[in-house]
Coordinates of C-alpha atoms in Angstrom, one line a residue:
M1 CA 181.2 143.3 211.4
I2 CA 180.8 144.9 214.9
K3 CA 181.6 148.3 213.5
K4 CA 178.8 147.9 211.0
A5 CA 176.3 146.6 213.5
A6 CA 177.1 149.2 216.2
P7 CA 174.7 151.9 214.8
W8 CA 171.9 149.3 214.7
I9 CA 172.6 148.2 218.2
F10 CA 172.6 151.8 219.5
V11 CA 169.4 152.6 217.8
L12 CA 167.7 149.4 219.0
L13 CA 168.8 150.2 222.5
V14 CA 167.3 153.7 222.3
A15 CA 164.1 152.2 220.8
G16 CA 163.8 149.6 223.6
W17 CA 164.4 152.3 226.2
L18 CA 161.6 154.4 224.8
A19 CA 159.3 151.4 224.5
S20 CA 159.8 150.7 228.2
K21 CA 159.0 154.3 229.1
M22 CA 155.7 154.1 227.1
M23 CA 154.5 150.8 228.2
P24 CA 151.1 150.9 230.1
E25 CA 151.5 151.6 233.8
K26 CA 151.2 148.6 236.3
P27 CA 149.6 149.2 239.6
A28 CA 151.6 148.7 242.8
P29 CA 151.2 145.1 244.0
Q30 CA 150.3 146.4 247.4
G31 CA 148.4 149.6 247.9
F32 CA 145.9 151.8 246.1
N33 CA 145.3 151.2 242.4
F34 CA 145.6 154.8 241.3
V35 CA 146.3 153.6 237.7
E36 CA 142.8 152.2 237.2
F37 CA 141.2 155.1 239.2
G38 CA 143.0 157.5 236.7
K39 CA 141.1 155.9 233.8
L40 CA 137.6 156.5 235.3
P41 CA 135.7 158.8 232.8
V42 CA 134.2 162.1 233.9
L43 CA 132.8 165.1 232.0
V44 CA 134.9 168.4 232.3
G45 CA 134.7 171.4 230.1
G46 CA 132.2 169.8 227.8
R47 CA 134.2 166.7 227.0
V48 CA 134.7 163.3 228.6
M49 CA 138.2 162.7 229.9
P50 CA 139.8 160.4 232.4
M51 CA 140.5 161.4 236.0
D52 CA 144.2 161.3 235.2
S53 CA 143.7 164.3 232.8
V54 CA 141.6 166.2 235.4
A55 CA 144.6 165.9 237.8
R56 CA 147.2 167.0 235.2
I57 CA 145.1 169.9 233.9
S58 CA 144.2 171.1 237.4
L59 CA 147.8 171.1 238.5
S60 CA 148.9 173.0 235.4
L61 CA 146.4 175.7 236.2
M62 CA 147.6 176.0 239.8
N63 CA 151.3 176.2 238.9
H64 CA 153.1 176.5 235.5
H65 CA 155.0 173.3 236.1
G66 CA 152.1 170.9 236.5
A67 CA 153.8 169.7 239.7
Y68 CA 153.3 169.8 243.5
E69 CA 155.1 169.2 246.6
P70 CA 153.3 166.5 248.6
V71 CA 153.4 166.1 252.4
P72 CA 155.3 164.0 253.4
H73 CA 157.9 164.4 250.7
K74 CA 157.6 161.4 248.4
P75 CA 157.1 161.1 244.6
V76 CA 153.5 160.4 243.7
P77 CA 151.5 160.6 240.4
P78 CA 149.3 163.6 239.8
V79 CA 146.2 161.4 240.1
A80 CA 147.2 160.4 243.7
W81 CA 147.0 164.2 244.6
L82 CA 143.5 164.4 243.0
V83 CA 142.3 161.4 245.0
N84 CA 143.4 163.2 248.2
V85 CA 141.7 166.4 247.2
M86 CA 138.5 164.6 246.5
M87 CA 138.6 162.0 249.4
R88 CA 141.0 163.3 252.0
P89 CA 140.8 167.2 251.6
E90 CA 142.2 167.7 255.1
E91 CA 145.5 166.1 254.0
A92 CA 145.5 167.6 250.5
D93 CA 145.2 171.1 252.1
Q94 CA 148.8 170.7 253.3
A95 CA 150.2 169.9 249.8
R96 CA 152.0 172.8 248.2
V97 CA 150.5 173.3 244.7
F98 CA 149.7 177.0 244.2
E99 CA 152.6 178.9 242.7
I100 CA 153.2 182.6 243.2
V101 CA 155.9 184.4 241.3
N102 CA 154.8 188.1 241.5
P103 CA 156.9 189.8 244.3
E104 CA 154.0 192.2 245.1
L105 CA 151.6 189.3 245.6
L106 CA 154.2 187.5 247.6
D107 CA 154.6 190.5 249.9
L108 CA 150.8 190.6 250.3
L109 CA 150.7 187.1 251.5
G110 CA 153.8 187.3 253.5
G111 CA 155.7 184.8 251.5
S112 CA 158.5 186.9 250.1
D113 CA 161.0 185.4 252.5
R114 CA 160.3 181.8 251.6
Q115 CA 162.0 180.3 248.6
D116 CA 161.4 176.7 247.6
K117 CA 164.9 175.1 247.4
L118 CA 163.8 172.0 245.7
F119 CA 162.0 173.2 242.6
A120 CA 163.4 176.9 242.7
F121 CA 159.9 178.3 242.6
N122 CA 157.4 179.3 245.4
L123 CA 154.7 176.8 246.1
F124 CA 152.1 177.3 248.7
S125 CA 149.5 175.0 250.2
F126 CA 145.8 175.8 250.7
N127 CA 146.2 176.0 254.4
E128 CA 148.8 178.7 254.0
F129 CA 146.2 180.8 252.0
K130 CA 143.4 180.4 254.5
P131 CA 144.2 183.6 256.5
F132 CA 144.2 185.6 253.2
L133 CA 141.2 184.3 251.4
S134 CA 139.1 187.4 252.0
E135 CA 141.9 189.7 251.0
I136 CA 142.6 187.6 247.8
E137 CA 138.9 187.8 246.8
K138 CA 138.8 191.6 247.5
Q139 CA 142.0 192.3 245.5
A140 CA 140.8 190.0 242.6
Q141 CA 137.4 191.8 242.4
A142 CA 139.2 195.1 242.3
A143 CA 141.6 193.9 239.5
E144 CA 138.6 192.7 237.5
Q145 CA 137.4 196.3 237.3
T146 CA 140.4 197.0 235.0
D147 CA 140.2 196.2 231.3
A148 CA 141.9 192.8 230.6
Q149 CA 144.4 194.3 228.2
T150 CA 145.6 196.9 230.6
R151 CA 146.0 195.0 233.8
N152 CA 149.5 194.9 235.3
A153 CA 151.3 191.8 236.5
F154 CA 149.9 191.9 240.0
Q155 CA 146.3 192.2 238.8
R156 CA 146.8 189.3 236.4
E157 CA 148.4 187.1 239.0
I158 CA 145.8 187.9 241.8
I159 CA 143.0 186.9 239.4
K160 CA 144.8 183.7 238.4
L161 CA 145.4 182.8 242.0
R162 CA 141.7 183.4 242.9
N163 CA 140.6 181.2 240.0
A164 CA 143.1 178.4 241.1
L165 CA 141.6 178.5 244.6
L166 CA 138.1 178.3 243.3
L167 CA 139.1 175.4 241.1
Y168 CA 140.6 173.7 244.1
L169 CA 137.4 174.2 246.2
R170 CA 135.4 172.7 243.3
L171 CA 137.6 169.7 243.1
K172 CA 137.1 169.1 246.8
N173 CA 133.4 169.0 246.2
S174 CA 133.3 166.9 243.1
L175 CA 132.5 163.4 244.6
Q176 CA 131.3 164.2 248.0
P177 CA 130.4 167.4 250.2
E178 CA 133.6 168.6 251.8
G179 CA 133.5 167.8 255.5
S180 CA 131.6 164.6 255.2
P181 CA 133.3 162.2 257.7
D182 CA 132.0 159.1 256.0
F183 CA 130.2 159.6 252.7
K184 CA 128.8 156.0 252.5
E185 CA 127.1 156.4 255.9
E186 CA 125.8 159.8 254.8
I187 CA 124.3 158.3 251.6
D188 CA 122.7 155.4 253.5
A189 CA 121.2 157.9 256.0
F190 CA 120.0 160.0 253.0
A191 CA 118.4 157.1 251.3
Q192 CA 116.5 156.3 254.4
A193 CA 115.5 159.8 254.9
V194 CA 114.0 160.3 251.4
P195 CA 110.8 158.2 251.7
T196 CA 109.7 159.4 255.1
G197 CA 110.7 163.0 254.3
M198 CA 108.8 163.0 251.0
Q199 CA 105.7 161.5 252.8
A200 CA 106.0 164.3 255.4
I201 CA 106.1 166.9 252.6
Q202 CA 103.1 165.4 250.9
D203 CA 101.1 165.2 254.2
R204 CA 102.1 168.8 255.0
D205 CA 101.0 170.0 251.6
A206 CA 97.7 168.2 251.9
G207 CA 97.1 169.8 255.4
K208 CA 97.4 166.5 257.2
P209 CA 99.4 165.8 260.3
F210 CA 103.0 165.2 259.3
D211 CA 106.3 164.0 260.8
Q212 CA 108.1 167.2 261.8
A213 CA 111.5 165.5 262.3
A214 CA 111.4 163.8 258.9
F215 CA 110.3 167.0 257.2
E216 CA 113.2 169.0 258.7
R217 CA 115.8 166.2 257.9
I218 CA 114.9 166.1 254.2
L219 CA 115.0 169.9 254.0
Q220 CA 118.6 169.8 255.6
F221 CA 119.7 167.2 253.0
T222 CA 118.1 169.2 250.2
Q223 CA 119.8 172.5 251.3
R224 CA 123.1 170.7 251.6
Y225 CA 123.0 169.2 248.2
Q226 CA 121.8 172.4 246.5
N227 CA 124.8 174.1 247.9
L228 CA 127.0 171.3 246.7
A229 CA 125.5 171.5 243.1
Q230 CA 126.7 175.1 242.9
A231 CA 130.3 174.0 243.0
R232 CA 130.0 172.1 239.6
Y233 CA 133.1 171.4 237.8
V234 CA 133.6 167.6 237.5
Y235 CA 130.6 165.7 236.3
A236 CA 131.5 162.2 237.5
F237 CA 128.2 160.4 237.7
P238 CA 126.7 158.9 234.5
D239 CA 123.0 159.0 233.9
P240 CA 122.3 156.1 231.5
A241 CA 118.7 157.2 231.1
A242 CA 119.6 160.6 229.8
P243 CA 118.1 161.3 226.3
D244 CA 121.3 162.7 224.8
A245 CA 125.0 162.7 225.4
T246 CA 124.9 166.3 226.7
G247 CA 122.9 165.4 229.8
R248 CA 124.5 162.0 230.4
W249 CA 126.9 163.1 233.1
Q250 CA 125.8 164.7 236.4
H251 CA 127.5 166.5 239.3
V252 CA 127.2 164.7 242.6
G253 CA 124.9 167.4 243.9
E254 CA 122.5 166.9 240.9
A255 CA 122.7 163.2 241.3
L256 CA 121.7 163.4 244.9
L257 CA 118.9 165.9 244.3
G258 CA 117.7 163.6 241.6
T259 CA 117.3 160.9 244.3
I260 CA 114.6 163.0 246.0
R261 CA 112.6 162.9 242.7
T262 CA 113.2 159.2 241.8
R263 CA 113.4 158.0 245.5
R264 CA 116.4 155.9 244.3
V265 CA 120.1 156.5 244.8
E266 CA 122.0 156.3 241.6
P267 CA 124.3 153.2 241.5
A268 CA 127.2 155.4 240.6
V269 CA 126.8 157.4 243.7
G270 CA 126.8 154.1 245.7
F271 CA 130.0 153.0 244.0
Y272 CA 131.8 156.3 244.7
A273 CA 130.6 156.3 248.3
T274 CA 132.0 152.9 248.9
L275 CA 135.3 153.9 247.2
I276 CA 135.7 157.1 249.2
S277 CA 135.0 155.4 252.5
A278 CA 137.5 152.7 251.8
Y279 CA 140.2 155.2 250.9
R280 CA 139.5 157.3 254.0
Q281 CA 139.8 154.1 256.2
G282 CA 143.1 153.1 254.4
D283 CA 141.5 149.9 253.0
A284 CA 143.5 149.5 249.7
A285 CA 141.7 146.2 248.9
G286 CA 138.3 147.7 249.4
F287 CA 139.3 150.8 247.3
N288 CA 140.6 148.6 244.4
A289 CA 137.5 146.4 244.5
A290 CA 135.3 149.4 244.4
V291 CA 137.2 150.8 241.4
S292 CA 136.9 147.4 239.6
N293 CA 133.2 147.0 240.3
Y294 CA 132.5 150.6 239.1
Q295 CA 134.4 149.9 235.9
N296 CA 132.2 146.9 235.3
Y297 CA 129.1 149.0 235.9
L298 CA 130.3 151.5 233.4
R299 CA 131.0 148.9 230.8
R300 CA 127.4 147.7 231.2
T301 CA 125.7 151.1 231.2
V302 CA 127.9 153.5 229.1
P303 CA 130.3 151.3 227.0
G304 CA 130.7 153.9 224.4
E305 CA 132.2 156.5 226.9
L306 CA 135.2 154.3 227.9
N307 CA 137.5 153.9 224.9
R308 CA 138.7 157.4 224.6
P309 CA 139.3 158.0 228.3
D310 CA 141.3 154.7 228.5
L311 CA 143.4 155.7 225.5
E312 CA 143.9 159.3 226.8
A313 CA 145.1 157.9 230.2
W314 CA 147.8 155.9 228.5
F315 CA 148.6 158.9 226.2
N316 CA 149.3 161.0 229.2
H317 CA 151.6 158.4 230.6
A318 CA 153.4 157.6 227.4
A319 CA 154.0 161.2 226.4
P320 CA 155.1 160.5 222.9
F321 CA 155.9 164.1 222.3
L322 CA 158.2 164.3 225.3
Q323 CA 160.0 161.0 224.0
A324 CA 160.2 162.5 220.5
M325 CA 162.0 165.6 222.0
V326 CA 164.6 163.4 223.6
L327 CA 165.1 161.7 220.2
Y328 CA 165.4 165.1 218.4
V329 CA 168.2 166.1 220.9
L330 CA 170.1 162.8 220.0
V331 CA 169.6 163.3 216.4
F332 CA 171.1 166.9 216.6
I333 CA 174.1 165.7 218.6
C334 CA 174.8 162.8 216.1
A335 CA 174.2 165.0 213.0
V336 CA 176.6 167.7 214.3
L337 CA 179.2 165.2 215.3
S338 CA 179.0 163.5 212.0
W339 CA 180.4 166.7 210.5
L340 CA 183.5 166.2 212.6
F341 CA 184.0 162.4 213.2
W342 CA 182.8 159.1 211.7
P343 CA 180.6 160.9 209.2
R344 CA 178.9 157.9 207.6
T345 CA 178.3 156.0 210.9
L346 CA 176.9 159.0 212.8
A347 CA 174.9 160.2 209.8
R348 CA 173.3 156.9 209.5
V349 CA 172.5 156.8 213.3
A350 CA 171.1 160.3 213.0
G351 CA 168.9 159.3 210.1
W352 CA 167.4 156.3 211.8
L353 CA 166.8 158.1 215.1
L354 CA 165.2 160.9 213.1
L355 CA 162.8 158.4 211.5
L356 CA 162.0 156.9 214.9
A357 CA 161.3 160.4 216.3
F358 CA 159.1 161.3 213.3
V359 CA 157.1 158.0 213.9
L360 CA 156.6 159.0 217.5
H361 CA 155.6 162.6 216.4
T362 CA 153.2 161.3 213.8
G363 CA 151.7 158.6 216.2
G364 CA 151.1 161.4 218.9
L365 CA 149.5 163.6 216.2
I366 CA 147.1 160.9 215.0
T367 CA 146.2 159.8 218.6
R368 CA 145.3 163.4 219.4
M369 CA 143.1 163.5 216.2
Y370 CA 141.3 160.4 217.3
L371 CA 140.8 161.6 220.9
Q372 CA 139.4 165.0 219.8
G373 CA 137.6 163.8 216.7
R374 CA 139.0 166.7 214.7
P375 CA 141.7 167.5 212.2
P376 CA 145.3 168.1 213.6
V377 CA 145.1 171.9 214.2
T378 CA 142.5 173.2 216.6
N379 CA 144.4 175.6 218.9
L380 CA 147.8 177.0 219.5
Y381 CA 149.1 173.9 221.2
S382 CA 148.2 171.7 218.4
S383 CA 149.5 174.2 215.8
A384 CA 152.9 173.9 217.4
I385 CA 152.8 170.2 217.2
F386 CA 151.7 170.3 213.5
V387 CA 154.1 173.0 212.5
G388 CA 157.0 170.9 213.9
W389 CA 155.7 167.8 212.2
G390 CA 155.5 169.5 208.8
A391 CA 159.0 170.9 209.1
V392 CA 160.5 167.6 210.0
L393 CA 158.7 165.9 207.0
L394 CA 160.1 168.5 204.7
C395 CA 163.6 168.0 206.2
L396 CA 163.4 164.3 205.5
F397 CA 162.9 165.1 201.9
L398 CA 165.8 167.5 202.0
E399 CA 168.1 165.0 203.6
R400 CA 167.0 162.4 201.1
I401 CA 167.9 164.7 198.2
Y402 CA 171.1 166.4 199.4
R403 CA 172.5 163.9 202.1
N404 CA 174.7 166.4 203.8
G405 CA 173.4 166.2 207.3
I406 CA 171.7 169.6 207.1
G407 CA 168.3 168.2 206.8
N408 CA 168.9 166.1 209.9
V409 CA 170.1 169.1 211.9
C410 CA 167.2 171.3 210.8
A411 CA 164.6 168.4 211.5
A412 CA 166.0 167.9 215.0
T413 CA 166.0 171.7 215.7
A414 CA 162.6 172.4 214.3
G415 CA 161.0 169.3 215.9
F416 CA 162.6 169.9 219.4
V417 CA 161.8 173.7 219.4
T418 CA 158.2 173.3 218.3
L419 CA 157.6 170.5 220.8
L420 CA 159.2 172.6 223.5
I421 CA 156.8 175.5 222.6
A422 CA 153.9 173.0 222.8
Y423 CA 155.1 171.7 226.2
N424 CA 154.8 175.2 227.6
L425 CA 151.5 175.9 226.0
Q426 CA 150.0 172.7 227.5
L427 CA 150.6 174.1 231.0
D428 CA 147.9 176.7 230.3
G429 CA 145.1 174.1 230.5
D430 CA 143.3 171.4 228.5
T431 CA 144.9 171.0 225.1
L432 CA 142.0 168.9 223.9
E433 CA 139.4 171.5 224.9
M434 CA 136.1 171.9 223.1
L435 CA 136.5 174.2 220.0
R436 CA 135.5 177.8 220.0
A437 CA 132.5 178.5 217.7
V438 CA 134.7 180.3 215.1
L439 CA 136.7 177.0 214.7
D440 CA 133.9 174.5 215.0
T441 CA 133.9 173.1 211.4
N442 CA 136.0 170.1 210.4
V443 CA 136.0 171.1 206.7
W444 CA 137.9 174.3 207.2
L445 CA 140.0 173.0 210.0
A446 CA 141.2 170.2 207.6
T447 CA 141.9 172.7 204.7
H448 CA 142.5 176.3 205.6
V449 CA 144.1 175.8 209.0
V450 CA 146.2 172.8 208.0
V451 CA 147.5 174.5 204.8
V452 CA 148.3 177.7 206.6
A453 CA 150.2 175.7 209.3
L454 CA 152.2 174.1 206.6
G455 CA 152.9 177.5 205.3
Y456 CA 154.3 178.3 208.8
S457 CA 156.4 175.1 208.8
S458 CA 158.1 175.7 205.5
T459 CA 158.7 179.5 206.1
F460 CA 160.2 178.6 209.4
L461 CA 162.3 175.8 207.9
A462 CA 163.6 178.3 205.3
G463 CA 164.6 180.6 208.1
L464 CA 166.3 177.8 209.9
L465 CA 168.3 177.0 206.8
G466 CA 169.2 180.7 206.7
V467 CA 170.4 180.6 210.3
I468 CA 172.6 177.5 209.5
Y469 CA 173.9 179.5 206.6
V470 CA 175.0 182.4 208.7
I471 CA 176.5 180.3 211.5
R472 CA 178.4 178.0 209.2
R473 CA 179.7 180.8 207.1
L474 CA 181.0 182.7 210.0
F475 CA 182.4 179.9 212.3
V476 CA 183.1 176.9 210.2
R477 CA 186.2 176.9 208.0
S478 CA 184.9 174.2 205.8
F479 CA 182.1 176.5 204.5
T480 CA 182.8 176.2 200.7
P481 CA 181.1 178.0 197.8
E482 CA 179.7 174.6 196.8
L483 CA 178.0 174.4 200.3
S484 CA 176.9 178.0 199.9
R485 CA 175.2 177.2 196.7
S486 CA 173.7 174.0 198.1
L487 CA 172.2 175.9 201.0
G488 CA 170.9 178.5 198.7
R489 CA 169.1 175.9 196.6
M490 CA 167.6 174.4 199.7
I491 CA 166.2 177.7 200.9
Y492 CA 164.9 178.6 197.5
G493 CA 163.0 175.3 197.2
I494 CA 161.6 175.5 200.7
V495 CA 160.5 179.2 200.0
C496 CA 158.6 178.1 196.9
F497 CA 156.7 175.6 199.1
A498 CA 156.0 178.3 201.7
T499 CA 154.7 180.7 199.2
L500 CA 152.3 178.0 197.8
F501 CA 151.1 176.9 201.1
S502 CA 150.7 180.4 202.6
L503 CA 148.9 181.7 199.5
V504 CA 146.4 178.7 199.2
G505 CA 145.9 178.8 203.0
T506 CA 145.1 182.5 203.0
I507 CA 142.7 182.3 200.1
L508 CA 140.9 179.3 201.8
G509 CA 140.7 181.3 204.9
G510 CA 139.0 184.2 203.0
I511 CA 136.5 181.8 201.6
W512 CA 135.8 180.5 205.2
A513 CA 135.5 184.0 206.5
D514 CA 133.0 184.8 203.7
Q515 CA 130.8 181.8 204.7
S516 CA 131.2 182.4 208.4
W517 CA 131.2 186.2 208.8
G518 CA 129.9 187.4 205.4
R519 CA 133.0 189.0 204.2
F520 CA 136.2 187.7 202.4
W521 CA 138.7 190.0 204.1
G522 CA 138.4 192.1 207.2
W523 CA 142.0 193.3 207.8
D524 CA 142.0 191.2 211.0
P525 CA 145.5 191.1 212.6
K526 CA 145.7 187.3 211.9
E527 CA 144.6 187.9 208.3
N528 CA 147.1 190.7 207.9
G529 CA 149.9 188.4 209.4
A530 CA 149.0 185.7 206.9
L531 CA 149.2 188.2 204.0
L532 CA 152.6 189.4 205.2
I533 CA 154.0 185.9 205.1
V534 CA 152.7 185.5 201.5
L535 CA 154.1 188.9 200.5
W536 CA 157.5 188.4 202.1
N537 CA 158.0 185.0 200.5
A538 CA 157.1 186.4 197.1
I539 CA 159.5 189.2 197.7
I540 CA 162.3 186.6 198.3
L541 CA 161.4 184.8 195.2
H542 CA 161.4 187.9 193.1
A543 CA 164.6 189.1 194.5
R544 CA 166.1 185.7 193.6
W545 CA 164.7 185.7 190.2
G546 CA 165.7 189.3 189.4
G547 CA 169.3 188.5 190.6
Y548 CA 169.1 191.1 193.4
V549 CA 170.3 188.6 196.0
K550 CA 172.5 185.5 195.8
E551 CA 173.0 182.8 198.4
R552 CA 173.7 185.0 201.3
G553 CA 171.0 187.5 200.5
I554 CA 168.3 184.8 200.2
A555 CA 169.5 183.3 203.5
L556 CA 169.2 186.6 205.4
M557 CA 165.9 187.3 203.9
A558 CA 164.7 183.9 205.0
V559 CA 165.9 184.6 208.5
F560 CA 163.8 187.8 208.5
G561 CA 160.9 185.6 207.5
N562 CA 161.2 184.0 210.9
I563 CA 160.3 187.3 212.5
I564 CA 157.3 187.9 210.2
T565 CA 156.0 184.3 210.8
S566 CA 156.5 184.4 214.5
L567 CA 154.5 187.7 214.7
S568 CA 151.7 186.2 212.5
W569 CA 151.6 183.0 214.6
F570 CA 152.0 184.3 218.1
G571 CA 152.2 188.1 218.0
T572 CA 148.7 188.8 216.5
N573 CA 147.1 186.6 219.4
M574 CA 148.8 188.9 221.9
L575 CA 147.1 192.0 220.5
G576 CA 143.9 190.6 222.0
V577 CA 141.8 192.1 219.2
G578 CA 140.1 190.7 216.1
L579 CA 138.0 187.6 215.4
H580 CA 141.1 185.4 215.6
S581 CA 142.3 186.4 219.1
Y582 CA 141.4 182.9 220.5
G583 CA 144.9 182.0 221.8
F584 CA 146.1 184.9 223.9
M585 CA 149.0 184.2 226.2
D586 CA 150.8 187.3 227.5
Q587 CA 153.5 185.2 229.3
A588 CA 155.1 184.4 225.9
F589 CA 155.6 188.2 225.1
N590 CA 159.2 188.3 226.5
V591 CA 160.1 185.1 224.7
L592 CA 158.8 186.4 221.4
I593 CA 160.7 189.7 221.8
G594 CA 163.8 187.7 222.6
F595 CA 163.4 185.5 219.5
I596 CA 162.9 188.5 217.2
A597 CA 166.0 190.2 218.8
G598 CA 168.0 187.0 218.2
Q599 CA 167.0 186.9 214.6
L600 CA 168.0 190.6 214.0
V601 CA 171.3 189.9 215.6
L602 CA 171.8 186.9 213.2
I603 CA 170.9 189.1 210.2
G604 CA 173.5 191.6 211.5
I605 CA 176.1 189.0 211.8
G606 CA 175.3 187.7 208.4
L607 CA 176.0 191.1 206.9
L608 CA 179.5 191.2 208.2
P609 CA 182.3 190.3 205.9
V610 CA 184.3 187.2 206.4
A611 CA 188.1 186.9 206.0
S612 CA 189.3 184.8 203.1
R613 CA 189.9 181.1 204.0
G614 CA 192.7 180.1 201.7
P615 CA 192.7 180.4 197.9
K616 CA 189.5 181.7 196.4
R617 CA 187.7 179.4 194.2
P618 CA 185.7 180.5 191.2
V619 CA 182.1 180.9 192.1
A620 CA 179.8 179.6 189.5
P621 CA 177.2 182.1 188.2
L622 CA 173.7 182.0 189.6
E623 CA 171.6 179.4 188.0
Q624 CA 168.8 180.4 185.8
A625 CA 165.3 180.1 187.4
G626 CA 164.5 177.2 185.3
Q627 CA 167.6 175.2 186.4
L628 CA 167.2 175.9 190.1
T629 CA 165.0 173.1 191.0
K630 CA 167.1 170.4 189.4

């Protein structure tokens, strides 16, 4: 009884542990309520997001780990760093958040002799850059004179560092002017200066005697807030009276300049001023009360703008894709061990954990679709999520049909690797960003892009099965002719799906191109890559049907399909040319080259003869094409 219940108990324990990790955060009983502050909506990059996302995205643009080293050393959430940047910039200037990995840039800034021992990468604070700001700007301007595709590593890094520093300065001026000792007092003084100042301006324009002191004071405020408005990045102040959603959010500089026109300080400015003053004074109760009051104000004035930021803040915390990665690792371990020990029990555990991982993967995918209001594939990050999801779905069917554990291993590998790719891609910025004009149509995103991504999924899955064939044939003594034929049938069936999805997706893309750009086919690198996938899968099928290859041949050809698909998926973006070059990321170049080299090595290994393992068994002739799908 206990033996039968053990798998269930283990799976339930894992599920309970994951549920506890994904439960909504609770604020600390004593202290500042950063959890609720992280839910406050703001407009950044054309979309409304929570403060929590602003913190995470900003950190990921400053270092490729999305982390920072606070001063003093203690673990704090990213949004706590953002609060410091916006409200206590003099303290935030000491936190190490800017990463430098280029040795030449390290030498320029005198940091080559300092190695961070905690995180094993070099992080610098804003204060450490202050003596070099002019030199960084000078070197970045010189680097920009070089064409983007021919810049060397130093030029790319210096431009990236300059942009990260500019972002940091904009964040510091998002809620208040940097250097304001007490923003609430400043706002109160400004509110008092507006009526007298405007009267002085009117009297002066009318040629009447006017209050010179009031006139100069309003000019000083105006100049200060005009300069502040030039640092626009975070639009944190809603304008309920705006005629459309585009103008509903204002930068603090714009909101304050609007006060001169309306002679009334926007309520949102007052809430933030109270909040900032409370934080600077260390008044946690005042800070928490101001956050709560501001949330109530938002519910009354812009109720339609709150649901998605609330959900996104929880989504950031729950990290369903990260939890799914953990499950895929467990599935892989259980599935592989099931080939050695307790086959039924471990296979059952692997299957249930795989279902749980797929539910998390699917839930994360659907949540992203709701947050973005788009079909699942909109950029490289989302394509990695969807390609992995499609591969896992196909593996579930494979395991259901063959029940040999191979489907579980393939699902775990494909799910983990694609989510790992997505995890690294998300460190390049906002993964829910506004769509580029070329993609901004839900009809084609839901048809062409999704079908092509399923073509990637199935082609990669066929290649993964080919890799398993090569490894098991070479290293596992239990690799029997029956298993060889079984793997051959699995690869063949998946290649059939890959051919169908790739062909249909490519044709749909041509129709989209005809409607968008006035031509069906333009020999664009991305279009050529899609065509190569179709042709290679067709070659595999014809080689199989014509009897030119058997199980080993089709497995090695499927492995080569991994190379073609990776070049079509990522390699064409690295060329930086063509209408589809909207996802360029040169840092993945070495990874791609390593992946291709690994596939070529596997193909070479697969071509090696294997010594006989015991008496040879008669190998059944290759099935006829019409029998292969049975």
